[in-house]
XYZ file of C-alpha atoms in Angstrom:
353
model
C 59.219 18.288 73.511
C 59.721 14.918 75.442
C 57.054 13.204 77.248
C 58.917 14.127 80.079
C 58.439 18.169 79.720
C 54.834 17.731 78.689
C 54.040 15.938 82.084
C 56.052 18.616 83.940
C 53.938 21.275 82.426
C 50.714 19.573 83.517
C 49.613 20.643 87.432
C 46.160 19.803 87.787
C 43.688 17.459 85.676
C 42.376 19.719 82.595
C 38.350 19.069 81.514
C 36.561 19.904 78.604
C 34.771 22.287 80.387
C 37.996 24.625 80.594
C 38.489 24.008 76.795
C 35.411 25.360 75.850
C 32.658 22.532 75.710
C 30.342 22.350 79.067
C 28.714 19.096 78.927
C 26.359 20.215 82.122
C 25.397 23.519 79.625
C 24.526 21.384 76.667
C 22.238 19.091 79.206
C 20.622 22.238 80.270
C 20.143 23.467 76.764
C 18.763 20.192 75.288
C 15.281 19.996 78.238
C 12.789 19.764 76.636
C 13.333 19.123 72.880
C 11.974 15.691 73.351
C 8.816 17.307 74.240
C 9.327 20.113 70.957
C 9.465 17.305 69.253
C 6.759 15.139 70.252
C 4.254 18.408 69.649
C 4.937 18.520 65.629
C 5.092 14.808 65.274
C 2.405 13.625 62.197
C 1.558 10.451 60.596
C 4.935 8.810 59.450
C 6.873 9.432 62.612
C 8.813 6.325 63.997
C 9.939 6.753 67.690
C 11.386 9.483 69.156
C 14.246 12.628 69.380
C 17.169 11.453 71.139
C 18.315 8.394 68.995
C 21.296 8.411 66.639
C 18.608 8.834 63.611
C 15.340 10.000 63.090
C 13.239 7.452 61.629
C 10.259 8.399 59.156
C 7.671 5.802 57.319
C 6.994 6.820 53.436
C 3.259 7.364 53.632
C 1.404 4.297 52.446
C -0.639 3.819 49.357
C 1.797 5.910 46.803
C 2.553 4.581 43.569
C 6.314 6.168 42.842
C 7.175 8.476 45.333
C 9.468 11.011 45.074
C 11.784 12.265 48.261
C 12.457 15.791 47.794
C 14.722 17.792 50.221
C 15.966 20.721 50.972
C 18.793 22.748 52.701
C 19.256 25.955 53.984
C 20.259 28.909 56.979
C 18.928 32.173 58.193
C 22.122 34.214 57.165
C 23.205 37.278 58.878
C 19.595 37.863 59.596
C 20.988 36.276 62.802
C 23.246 39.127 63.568
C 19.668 40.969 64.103
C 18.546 38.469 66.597
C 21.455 38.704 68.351
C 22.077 41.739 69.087
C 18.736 42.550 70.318
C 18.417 39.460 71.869
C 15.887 38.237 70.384
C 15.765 34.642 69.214
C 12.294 33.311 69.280
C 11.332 33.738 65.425
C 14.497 32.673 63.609
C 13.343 29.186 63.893
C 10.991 29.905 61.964
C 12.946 31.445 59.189
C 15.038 28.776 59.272
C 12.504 26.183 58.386
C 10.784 28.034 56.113
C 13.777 28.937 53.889
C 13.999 24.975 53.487
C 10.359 24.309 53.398
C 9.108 26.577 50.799
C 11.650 25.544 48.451
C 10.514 21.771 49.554
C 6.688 23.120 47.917
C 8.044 24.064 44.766
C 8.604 20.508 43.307
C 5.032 20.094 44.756
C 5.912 17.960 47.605
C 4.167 17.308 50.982
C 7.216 18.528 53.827
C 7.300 15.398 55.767
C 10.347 15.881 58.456
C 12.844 18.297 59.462
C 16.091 18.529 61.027
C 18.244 21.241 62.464
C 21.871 21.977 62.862
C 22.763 24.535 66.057
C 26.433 25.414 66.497
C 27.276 28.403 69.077
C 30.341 29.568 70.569
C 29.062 29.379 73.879
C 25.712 27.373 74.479
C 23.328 29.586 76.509
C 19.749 27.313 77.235
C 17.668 29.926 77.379
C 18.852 30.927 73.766
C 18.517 27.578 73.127
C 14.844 26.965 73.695
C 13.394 30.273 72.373
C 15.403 29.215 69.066
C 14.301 25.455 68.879
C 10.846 26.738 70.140
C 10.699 28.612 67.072
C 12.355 25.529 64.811
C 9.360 23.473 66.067
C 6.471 26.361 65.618
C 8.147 26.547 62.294
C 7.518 23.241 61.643
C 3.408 23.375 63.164
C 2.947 25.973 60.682
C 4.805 23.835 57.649
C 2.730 20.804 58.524
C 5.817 18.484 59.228
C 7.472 16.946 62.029
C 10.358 17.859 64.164
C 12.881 14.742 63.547
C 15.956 15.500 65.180
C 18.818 17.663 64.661
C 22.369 18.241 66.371
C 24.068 21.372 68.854
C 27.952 21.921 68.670
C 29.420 24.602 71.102
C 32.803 25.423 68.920
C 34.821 27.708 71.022
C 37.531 28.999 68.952
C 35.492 29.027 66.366
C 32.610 30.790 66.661
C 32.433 34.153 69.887
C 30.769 33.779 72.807
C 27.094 35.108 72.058
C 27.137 34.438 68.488
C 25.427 31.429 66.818
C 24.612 29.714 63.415
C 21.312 27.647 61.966
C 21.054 24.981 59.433
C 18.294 23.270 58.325
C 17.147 20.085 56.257
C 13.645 19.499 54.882
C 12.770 16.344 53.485
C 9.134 16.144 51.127
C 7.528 13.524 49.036
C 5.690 14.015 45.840
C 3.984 11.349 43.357
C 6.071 11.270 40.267
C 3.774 12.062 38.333
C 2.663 14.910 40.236
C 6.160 16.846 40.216
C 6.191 20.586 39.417
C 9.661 21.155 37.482
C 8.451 24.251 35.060
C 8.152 22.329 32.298
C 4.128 22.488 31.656
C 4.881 26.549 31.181
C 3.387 27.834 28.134
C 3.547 31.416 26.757
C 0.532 33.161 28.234
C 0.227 31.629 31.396
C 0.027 34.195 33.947
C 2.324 35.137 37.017
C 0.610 34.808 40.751
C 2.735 36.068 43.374
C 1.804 35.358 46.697
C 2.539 38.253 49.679
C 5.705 38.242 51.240
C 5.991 39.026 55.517
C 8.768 41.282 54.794
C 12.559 40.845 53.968
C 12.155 37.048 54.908
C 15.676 35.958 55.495
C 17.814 37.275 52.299
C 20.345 40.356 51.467
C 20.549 41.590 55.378
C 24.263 41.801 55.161
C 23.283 44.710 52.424
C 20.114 45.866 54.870
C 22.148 46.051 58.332
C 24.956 47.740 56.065
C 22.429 50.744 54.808
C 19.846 50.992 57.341
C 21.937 50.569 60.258
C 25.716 52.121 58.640
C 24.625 54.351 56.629
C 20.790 55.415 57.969
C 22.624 55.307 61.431
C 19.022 54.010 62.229
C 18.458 52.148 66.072
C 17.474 48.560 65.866
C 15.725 49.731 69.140
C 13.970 52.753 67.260
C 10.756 53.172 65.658
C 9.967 50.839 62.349
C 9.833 51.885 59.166
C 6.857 50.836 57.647
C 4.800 52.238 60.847
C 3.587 49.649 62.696
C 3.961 49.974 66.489
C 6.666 48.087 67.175
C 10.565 48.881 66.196
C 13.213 48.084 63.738
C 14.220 45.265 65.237
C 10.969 43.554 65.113
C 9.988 44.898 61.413
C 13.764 43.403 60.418
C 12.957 39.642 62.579
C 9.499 39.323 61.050
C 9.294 35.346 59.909
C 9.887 33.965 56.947
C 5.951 33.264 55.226
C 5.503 29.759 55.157
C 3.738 28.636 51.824
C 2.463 24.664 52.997
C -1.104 25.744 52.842
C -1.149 27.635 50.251
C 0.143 25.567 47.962
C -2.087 22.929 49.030
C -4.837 25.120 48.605
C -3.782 25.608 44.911
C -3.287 21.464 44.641
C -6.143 20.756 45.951
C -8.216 22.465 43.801
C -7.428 20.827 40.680
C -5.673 24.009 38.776
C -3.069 23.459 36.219
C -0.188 24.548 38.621
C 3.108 24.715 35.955
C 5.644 25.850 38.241
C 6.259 27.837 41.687
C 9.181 29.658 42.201
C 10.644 30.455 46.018
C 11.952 34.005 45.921
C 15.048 33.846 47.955
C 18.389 35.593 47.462
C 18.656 36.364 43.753
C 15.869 38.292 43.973
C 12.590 38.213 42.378
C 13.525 37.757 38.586
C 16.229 35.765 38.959
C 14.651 32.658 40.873
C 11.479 32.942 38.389
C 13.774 32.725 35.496
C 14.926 29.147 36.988
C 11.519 27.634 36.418
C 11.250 29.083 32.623
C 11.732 25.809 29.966
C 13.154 27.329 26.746
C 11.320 29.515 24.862
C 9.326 30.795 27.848
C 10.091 34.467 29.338
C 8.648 35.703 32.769
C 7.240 39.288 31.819
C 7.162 41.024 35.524
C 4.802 44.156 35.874
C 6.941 46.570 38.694
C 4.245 48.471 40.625
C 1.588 45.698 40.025
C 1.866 45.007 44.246
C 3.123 47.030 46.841
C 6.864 47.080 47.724
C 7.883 47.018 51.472
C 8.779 50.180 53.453
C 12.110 49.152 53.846
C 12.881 49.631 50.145
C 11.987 53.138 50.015
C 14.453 54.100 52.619
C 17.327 51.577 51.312
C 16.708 53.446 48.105
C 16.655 56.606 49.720
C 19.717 55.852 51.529
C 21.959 55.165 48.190
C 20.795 51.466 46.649
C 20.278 51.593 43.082
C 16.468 50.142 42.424
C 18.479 47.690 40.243
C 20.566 46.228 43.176
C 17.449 46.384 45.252
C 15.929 43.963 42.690
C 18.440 41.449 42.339
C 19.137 41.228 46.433
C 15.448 41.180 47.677
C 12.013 39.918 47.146
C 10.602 43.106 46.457
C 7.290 41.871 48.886
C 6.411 38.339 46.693
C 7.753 35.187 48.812
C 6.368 32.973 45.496
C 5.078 33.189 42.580
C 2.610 30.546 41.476
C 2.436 29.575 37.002
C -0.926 28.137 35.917
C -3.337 29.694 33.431
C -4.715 33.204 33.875
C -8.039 31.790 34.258
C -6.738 29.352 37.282
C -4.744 32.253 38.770
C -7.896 34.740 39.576
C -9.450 31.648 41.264
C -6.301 30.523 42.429
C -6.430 34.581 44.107
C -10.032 33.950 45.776
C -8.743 30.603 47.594
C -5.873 32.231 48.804
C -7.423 35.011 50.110
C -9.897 32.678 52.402
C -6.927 31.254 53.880
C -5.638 34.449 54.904
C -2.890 34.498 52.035
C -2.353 38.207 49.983
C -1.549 37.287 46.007
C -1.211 39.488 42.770
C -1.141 39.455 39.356
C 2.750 40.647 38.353
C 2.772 39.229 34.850
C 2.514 37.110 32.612
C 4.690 34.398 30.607
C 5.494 35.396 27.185
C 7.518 33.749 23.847
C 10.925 34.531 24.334
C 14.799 33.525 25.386
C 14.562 31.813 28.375
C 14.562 34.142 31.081
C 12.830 37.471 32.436
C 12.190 40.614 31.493
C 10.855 43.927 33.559
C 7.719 45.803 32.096
């Protein structure tokens, strides 16, 4: 087509806005995150949101520090959110799903950042999810850095949206936790999970909601008084105190293991050296609710165990000794943990008792 014919074609002067992209929306949406930010900042932070880069200070006084980061997203747990409307705890997943797996080389979280890309951007969905980002982060004990917002019409549907999220930590080198201090007889702590935390919905919505033909807006499972909805958006558990309770105290802390999507075997098996095998007790804690009725409703308890946490967010290594007074710490700080096994001699791995 000549140049000609193109400019025939064009009437009237055409602005992003009619593409897709409403600069005056994404002005609206981004009030206030200065201020978000600002409320989580710690020690460490340089300046302000709204730069081109968050700027951070590695703390003073350590000898080799280590930066240790971490990347993740809340998954179709958003589809929840969404169609309820209900946005003010995903946030929270999201930086938790980075953060506790920050914890597990030991690490201090330091800093976070966010990625928010929408079809559509809607401010008040805006705020209750970067309200929850930054509560996220007062509860991990790290700061708010920065983060970006795309609106990608074409891409994503009006109403829908995605999270990602980047945690950065820092550890002496000589303080990492990489597994390999585990030793055969060492026992297994697993600390409470808040629920599903933010792995295997697109299995949960497909059975519960499918198959159960159960109501998000209906009555929960597990019998609180609220309804599915809520019981499915409970928050991620973030594990910062905790395992600073457990560093703190001087116990020989071998490994911690984030129990994400692979289930509760498989991401213990990751911190196993060779030679070591994770020896998991079933029916040594209480299983969520939800389970039951996914396993009621058709899901194999094998499936169940290799998509969910089973109710354990992370399971702490350290000698049996440490872990009951590892228990009595973590109960003062309001933090539920059991005893689910053991480490034994073995092929590196996990086996179920």
């Amino acid at each position: 087509m000549s140049r000609e014919n193109v400019e025939s074609k064009v009437s009237e002067a055409i602005t992003y806005a009619e593409a897709g992209v409403d600069r005056q929306r994404a002005a609206e949406a981004k009030a206030g995150l200065e201020e978000l930010g600002a409320a989580t900042a710690i020690p460490g932070v340089v300046g302000k949101i709204g730069g081109f880069a968050g700027l951070f200070a590695v703390p003073l006084g350590m000898k080799q520090p280590l930066l240790v980061s971490g990347c993740d997203g809340v998954g179709t747990k958003l589809r929840v959110a969404i169609e309820v409307g209900r946005h003010s705890t995903v946030g929270i997943d999201l930086v938790a799903m980075c953060v506790n797996d920050v914890l597990c080389a030991g690490a201090k979280p330091l800093f976070f950042l966010d990625y928010f890309a929408t079809g559509r951007l809607e401010p008040e969905v805006v705020r209750q999810v970067l309200a929850g980002i930054a509560e996220g982060c007062r509860r991990a004990g790290c700061a708010l850095l920065g983060g970006e917002m795309a609106e990608l019409p074409g891409l994503l549907r009006q109403g829908d949206y995605d999270l990602a999220g980047f945690a950065v930590g820092v550890v002496e080198a000589d303080a990492l936790i990489d597994g390999r201090a585990v030793r055969p007889g060492m026992a297994l702590l697993g600390l409470a999970s808040s629920g599903l935390h933010a792995n295997g919905f697109a299995l949960a919505r497909k059975v519960l909601l499918e198959i159960g033909g159960l109501d998000l807006l209906g009555p929960s499972i597990g019998g609180q008084h609220r309804d599915l909805a809520d019981e499915l958006l409970e928050p991620t558990l973030l594990y910062s105190a905790a395992v600073q309770v457990i560093l703190s105290q001087g116990f020989s802390l071998a490994a911690l293991a984030h129990i994400t999507g692979g289930g509760l075997a498989e991401n213990l098996a990751r911190v196993m050296p060779p030679g070591c095998q994770a020896r998991l007790r079933r029916g040594s804690w209480p299983e969520p609710a939800l389970l039951e009725a996914m396993a009621k409703l058709g899901v194999e308890d094998a499936e169940l165990a290799r998509v969910f946490n089973l109710g354990i967010g992370l399971v702490a290594v350290l000698p049996g000794d440490d872990a009951l007074a590892a228990q009595t710490c973590l109960a003062q700080i309001g933090y539920q943990s059991y005893l689910v096994g053991d480490v034994a001699s073995g092929p590196q791995g996990y086996t179920w008792q």
